[in-house]
Short mmCIF file of C-alpha atoms in Angstrom, two decimals:
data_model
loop_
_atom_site.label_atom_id
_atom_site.label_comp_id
_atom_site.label_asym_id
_atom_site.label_seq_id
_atom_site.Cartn_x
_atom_site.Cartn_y
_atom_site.Cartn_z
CA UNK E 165 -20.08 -2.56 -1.47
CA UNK E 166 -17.79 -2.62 1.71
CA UNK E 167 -14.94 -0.14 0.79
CA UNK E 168 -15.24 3.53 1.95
CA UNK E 169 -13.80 5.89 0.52
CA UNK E 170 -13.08 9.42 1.91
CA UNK E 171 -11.65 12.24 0.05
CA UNK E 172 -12.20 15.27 2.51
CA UNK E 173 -8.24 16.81 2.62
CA UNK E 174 -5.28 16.25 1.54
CA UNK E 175 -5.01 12.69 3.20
CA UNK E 176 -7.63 10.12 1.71
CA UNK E 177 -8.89 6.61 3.68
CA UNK E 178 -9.75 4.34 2.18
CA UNK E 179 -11.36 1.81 4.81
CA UNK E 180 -12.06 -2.03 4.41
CA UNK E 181 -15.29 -2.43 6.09
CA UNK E 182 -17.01 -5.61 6.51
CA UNK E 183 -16.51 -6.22 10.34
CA UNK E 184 -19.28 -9.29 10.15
CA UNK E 185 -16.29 -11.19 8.05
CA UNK E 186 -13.17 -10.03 9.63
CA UNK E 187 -12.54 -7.59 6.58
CA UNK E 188 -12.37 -10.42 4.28
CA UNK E 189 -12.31 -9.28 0.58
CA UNK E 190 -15.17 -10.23 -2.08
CA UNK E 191 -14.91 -10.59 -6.00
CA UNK E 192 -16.89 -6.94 -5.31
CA UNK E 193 -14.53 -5.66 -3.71
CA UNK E 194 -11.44 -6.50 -5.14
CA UNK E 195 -12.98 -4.94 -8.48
CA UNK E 196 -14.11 -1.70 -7.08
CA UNK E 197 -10.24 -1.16 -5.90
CA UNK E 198 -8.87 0.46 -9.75
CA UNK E 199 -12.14 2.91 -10.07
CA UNK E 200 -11.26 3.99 -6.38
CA UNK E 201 -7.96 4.63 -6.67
CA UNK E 202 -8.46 6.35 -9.84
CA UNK E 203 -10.34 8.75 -8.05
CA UNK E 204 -7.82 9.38 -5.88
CA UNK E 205 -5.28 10.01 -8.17
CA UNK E 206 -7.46 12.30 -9.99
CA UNK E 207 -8.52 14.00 -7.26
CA UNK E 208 -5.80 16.94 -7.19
CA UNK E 209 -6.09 18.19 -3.57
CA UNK E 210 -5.50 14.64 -1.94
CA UNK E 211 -1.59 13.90 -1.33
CA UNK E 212 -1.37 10.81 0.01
CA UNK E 213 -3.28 7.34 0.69
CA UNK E 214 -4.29 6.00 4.09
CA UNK E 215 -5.67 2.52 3.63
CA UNK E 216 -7.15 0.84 6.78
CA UNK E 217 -9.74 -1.64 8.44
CA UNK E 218 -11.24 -2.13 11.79
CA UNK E 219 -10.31 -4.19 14.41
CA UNK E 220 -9.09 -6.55 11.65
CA UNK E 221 -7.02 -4.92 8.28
CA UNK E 222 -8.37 -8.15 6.54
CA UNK E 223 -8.39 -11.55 7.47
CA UNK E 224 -8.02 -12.16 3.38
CA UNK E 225 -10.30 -13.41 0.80
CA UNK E 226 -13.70 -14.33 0.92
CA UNK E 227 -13.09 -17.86 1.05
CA UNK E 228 -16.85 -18.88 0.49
CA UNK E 229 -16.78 -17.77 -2.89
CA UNK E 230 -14.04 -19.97 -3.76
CA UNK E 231 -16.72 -22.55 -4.17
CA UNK E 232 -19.08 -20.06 -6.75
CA UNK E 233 -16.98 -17.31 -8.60
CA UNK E 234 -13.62 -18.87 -7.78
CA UNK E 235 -14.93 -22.56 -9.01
CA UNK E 236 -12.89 -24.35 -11.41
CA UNK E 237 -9.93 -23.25 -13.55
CA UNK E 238 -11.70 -20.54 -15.26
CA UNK E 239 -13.50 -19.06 -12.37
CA UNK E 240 -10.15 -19.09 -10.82
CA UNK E 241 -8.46 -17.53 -13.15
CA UNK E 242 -10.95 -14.38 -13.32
CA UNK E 243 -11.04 -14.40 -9.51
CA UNK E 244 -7.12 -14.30 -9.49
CA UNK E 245 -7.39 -11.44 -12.71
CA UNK E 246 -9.64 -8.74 -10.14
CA UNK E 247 -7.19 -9.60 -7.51
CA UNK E 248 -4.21 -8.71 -9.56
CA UNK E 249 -5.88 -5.59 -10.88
CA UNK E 250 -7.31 -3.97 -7.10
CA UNK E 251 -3.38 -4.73 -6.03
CA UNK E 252 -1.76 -3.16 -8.98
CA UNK E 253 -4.09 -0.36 -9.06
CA UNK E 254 -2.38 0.67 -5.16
CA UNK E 255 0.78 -0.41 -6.61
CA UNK E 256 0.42 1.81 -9.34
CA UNK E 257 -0.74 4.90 -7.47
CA UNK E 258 1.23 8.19 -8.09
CA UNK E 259 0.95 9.06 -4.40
CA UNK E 260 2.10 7.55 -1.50
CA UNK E 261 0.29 5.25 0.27
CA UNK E 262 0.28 4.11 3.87
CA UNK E 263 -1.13 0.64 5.50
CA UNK E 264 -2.56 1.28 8.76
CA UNK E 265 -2.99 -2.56 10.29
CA UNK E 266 -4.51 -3.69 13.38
CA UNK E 267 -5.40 -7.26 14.19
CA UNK E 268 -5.57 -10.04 11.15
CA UNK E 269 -3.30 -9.02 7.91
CA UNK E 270 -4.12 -12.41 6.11
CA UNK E 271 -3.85 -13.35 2.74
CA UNK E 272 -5.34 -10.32 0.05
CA UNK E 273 -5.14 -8.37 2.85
CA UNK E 274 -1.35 -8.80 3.07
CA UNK E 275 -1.22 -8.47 -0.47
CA UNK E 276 -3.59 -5.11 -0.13
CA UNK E 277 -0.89 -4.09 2.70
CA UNK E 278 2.50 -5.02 0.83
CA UNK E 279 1.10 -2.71 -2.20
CA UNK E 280 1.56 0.01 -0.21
CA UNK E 281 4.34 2.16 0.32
CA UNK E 282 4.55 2.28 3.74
CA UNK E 283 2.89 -0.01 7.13
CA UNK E 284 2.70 1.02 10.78
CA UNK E 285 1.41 -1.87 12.72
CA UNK E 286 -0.69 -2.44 15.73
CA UNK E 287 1.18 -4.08 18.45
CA UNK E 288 -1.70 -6.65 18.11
CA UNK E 289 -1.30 -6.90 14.32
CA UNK E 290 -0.86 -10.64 12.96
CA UNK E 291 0.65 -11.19 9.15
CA UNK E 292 0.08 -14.07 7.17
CA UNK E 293 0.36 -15.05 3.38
CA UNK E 294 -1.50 -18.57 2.50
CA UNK E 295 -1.80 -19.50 -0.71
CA UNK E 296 -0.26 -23.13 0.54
CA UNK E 297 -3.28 -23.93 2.27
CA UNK E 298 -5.46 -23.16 -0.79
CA UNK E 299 -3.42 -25.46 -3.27
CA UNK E 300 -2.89 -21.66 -5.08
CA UNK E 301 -0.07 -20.83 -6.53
CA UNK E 302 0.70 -16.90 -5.23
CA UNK E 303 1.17 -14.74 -8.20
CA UNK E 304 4.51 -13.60 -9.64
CA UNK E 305 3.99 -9.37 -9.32
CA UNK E 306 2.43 -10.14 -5.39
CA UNK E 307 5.73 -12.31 -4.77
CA UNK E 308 7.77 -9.88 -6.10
CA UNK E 309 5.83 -7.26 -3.30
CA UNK E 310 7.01 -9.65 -0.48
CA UNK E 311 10.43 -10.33 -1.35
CA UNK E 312 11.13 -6.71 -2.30
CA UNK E 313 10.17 -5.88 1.56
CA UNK E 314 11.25 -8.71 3.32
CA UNK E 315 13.82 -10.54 0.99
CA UNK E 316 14.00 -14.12 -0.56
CA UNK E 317 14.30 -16.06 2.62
CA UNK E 318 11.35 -14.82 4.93
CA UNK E 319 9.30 -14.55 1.81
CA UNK E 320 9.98 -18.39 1.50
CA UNK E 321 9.59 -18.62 4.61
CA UNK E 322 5.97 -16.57 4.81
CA UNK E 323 4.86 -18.77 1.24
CA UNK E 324 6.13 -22.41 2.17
CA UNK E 325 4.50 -22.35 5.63
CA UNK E 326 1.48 -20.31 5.63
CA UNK E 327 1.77 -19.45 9.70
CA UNK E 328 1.20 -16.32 10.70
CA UNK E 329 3.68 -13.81 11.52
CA UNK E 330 3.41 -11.30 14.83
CA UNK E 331 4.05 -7.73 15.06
CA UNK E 332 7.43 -8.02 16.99
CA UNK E 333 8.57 -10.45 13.95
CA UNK E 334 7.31 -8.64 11.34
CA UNK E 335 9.01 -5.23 12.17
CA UNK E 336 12.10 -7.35 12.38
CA UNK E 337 11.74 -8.67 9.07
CA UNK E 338 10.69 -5.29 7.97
CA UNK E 339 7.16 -6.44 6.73
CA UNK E 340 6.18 -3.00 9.01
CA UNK E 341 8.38 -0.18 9.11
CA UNK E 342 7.09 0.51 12.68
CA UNK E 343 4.98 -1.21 15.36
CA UNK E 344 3.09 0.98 18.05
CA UNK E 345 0.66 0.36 20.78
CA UNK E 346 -3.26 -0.86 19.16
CA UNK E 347 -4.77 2.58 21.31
CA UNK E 348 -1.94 5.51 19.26
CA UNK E 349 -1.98 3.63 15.68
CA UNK E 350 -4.58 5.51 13.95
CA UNK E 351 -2.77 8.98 15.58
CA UNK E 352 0.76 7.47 14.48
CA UNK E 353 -0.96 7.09 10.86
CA UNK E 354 -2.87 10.43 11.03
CA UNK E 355 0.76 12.21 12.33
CA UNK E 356 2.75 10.42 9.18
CA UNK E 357 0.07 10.94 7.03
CA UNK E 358 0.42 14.62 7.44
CA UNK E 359 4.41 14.95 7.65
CA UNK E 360 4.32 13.89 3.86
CA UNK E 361 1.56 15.52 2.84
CA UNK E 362 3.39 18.82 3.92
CA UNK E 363 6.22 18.02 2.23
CA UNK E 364 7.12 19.07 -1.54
CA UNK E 365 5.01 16.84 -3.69
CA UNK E 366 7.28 17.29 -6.48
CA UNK E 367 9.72 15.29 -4.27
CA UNK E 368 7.23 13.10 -2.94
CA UNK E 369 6.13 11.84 -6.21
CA UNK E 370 9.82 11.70 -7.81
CA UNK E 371 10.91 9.59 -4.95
CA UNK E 372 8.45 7.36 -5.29
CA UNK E 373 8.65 6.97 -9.09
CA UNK E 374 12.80 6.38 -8.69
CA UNK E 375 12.46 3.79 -6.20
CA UNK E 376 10.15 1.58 -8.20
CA UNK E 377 12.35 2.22 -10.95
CA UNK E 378 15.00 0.68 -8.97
CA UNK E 379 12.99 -1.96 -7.52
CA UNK E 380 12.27 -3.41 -11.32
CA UNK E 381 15.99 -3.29 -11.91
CA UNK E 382 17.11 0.30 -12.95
CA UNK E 383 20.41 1.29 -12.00
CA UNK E 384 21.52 4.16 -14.35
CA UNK E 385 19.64 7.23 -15.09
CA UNK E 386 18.01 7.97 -18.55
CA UNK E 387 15.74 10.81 -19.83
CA UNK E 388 12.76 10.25 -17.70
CA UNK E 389 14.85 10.44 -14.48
CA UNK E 390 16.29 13.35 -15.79
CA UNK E 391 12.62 14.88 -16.38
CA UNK E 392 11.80 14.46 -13.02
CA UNK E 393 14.69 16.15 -11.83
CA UNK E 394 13.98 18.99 -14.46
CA UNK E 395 10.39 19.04 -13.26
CA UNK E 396 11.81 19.44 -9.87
CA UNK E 397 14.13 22.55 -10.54
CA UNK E 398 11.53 24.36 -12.36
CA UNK E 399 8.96 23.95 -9.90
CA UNK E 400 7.23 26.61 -7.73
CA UNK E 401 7.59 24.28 -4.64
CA UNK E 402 11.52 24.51 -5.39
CA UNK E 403 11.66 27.50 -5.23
CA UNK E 404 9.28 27.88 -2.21
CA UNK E 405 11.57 25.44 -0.18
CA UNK E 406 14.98 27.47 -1.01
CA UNK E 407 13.26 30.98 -0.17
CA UNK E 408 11.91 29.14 3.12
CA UNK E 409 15.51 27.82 3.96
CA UNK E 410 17.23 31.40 3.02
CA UNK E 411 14.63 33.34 5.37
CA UNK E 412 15.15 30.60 8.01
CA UNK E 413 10.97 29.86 8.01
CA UNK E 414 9.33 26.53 7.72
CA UNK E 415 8.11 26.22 3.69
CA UNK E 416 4.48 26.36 2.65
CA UNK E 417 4.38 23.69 -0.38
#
């Protein structure tokens, strides 16, 4: 299997590593993803989700499977059924997650990257989305990913054409909410990894869980917003972050 996982502190990594390919993403792999990030969410100490690569994030699917596991209507449909799970299983995650990308983004590993919460890009990084070169047709939930990020337009754009997108273009577009130099990215990652992992998780989590509520349409609050701002107010890390404020010291959450 060729997805390590590393659970030591409170910021996990999860790294794609299968250099001899580019990072390209097997049936395997793509499986392993839910039982993964199940451990990570179960895993109380760790607050937030690095995922990474190498000197490629992943130049996308294993394409010589297509011809085995991915053969014929069936095979393609239980190909496309692991790769919907491993995305909504990062998707789904109750902690924040951050794409580190250097090098090829292509295909699933775009799709691994949009699932994400956040992406900091290598000034070398190069994003791409292909299904149009495949005869596939990419699937609702991962469209819904791109033009949630990027908006209707680019995400056409990205789809009809299949050319791949650079660094400079994609912070533009917002496909990367920053873009630093290939040598300081894993730093940069490391340095926003921690900021949020100091932070109150209560908040963390609720802000996460609020956007994606918006995101699928939610405009008005109901009872479970209201829980999580109840959880909020009666939480020790509330009360942590008003006694730092009051004594003018930085909070220990």
């Amino acid at each position: 299997m060729t997805l390590r996982l590393d659970l030591s502190g409170p910021v996990a990594v999860l790294t794609i590593d299968r250099p001899a390919k580019r990072n390209a993403l097997s049936f395997e792999m793509w499986s392993a993803l839910p039982g993964l990030l199940k451990r990570v969410q179960d895993d109380d100490a760790v607050r937030v989700l690095v995922v990474r690569g190498g000197e490629h994030f992943s130049a996308g699917a294993d394409i010589s499977e297509f011809a085995t596991l991915r053969r014929g209507a069936e095979g393609a449909a239980r190909y496309g059924e692991a790769v919907h799970n491993g995305e909504r299983a990062i998707v789904e995650l109750g902690k924040p997650t951050i794409a580190a990308v250097a090098g090829f983004c292509v295909g699933g590993g775009c799709e691994i990257a949009l699932a994400c919460d956040l992406r900091v890009a290598a000034d070398n990084a190069r994003f791409g989305i292909t299904p149009a070169k495949l005869g596939i047709v990419y699937s609702l939930t991962s469209t819904k990913q791109l033009v949630d990020v990027v908006g209707p337009a680019w995400a056409k754009q990205i789809l009809f054409s299949g050319e791949l997108v650079d660094a400079a273009t994609a912070l533009r577009i917002g496909l990367v909410n920053e873009v630093v130099a290939a040598g300081q990215l894993e730093a940069r990652v490391a340095e926003l990894a921690s900021t949020i992992a100091s932070r109150a998780q209560v908040s963390v989590r609720g802000a996460k869980r609020i956007v994606a509520r918006i995101m699928g349409g939610q405009s008005e609050e109901d009872d479970a917003v209201r829980a999580l701002y109840d959880e909020a107010a009666h939480s020790a890390e509330y009360a942590e972050g008003v006694a730092a404020f009051l004594e003018k010291r930085p909070p220990r959450f």
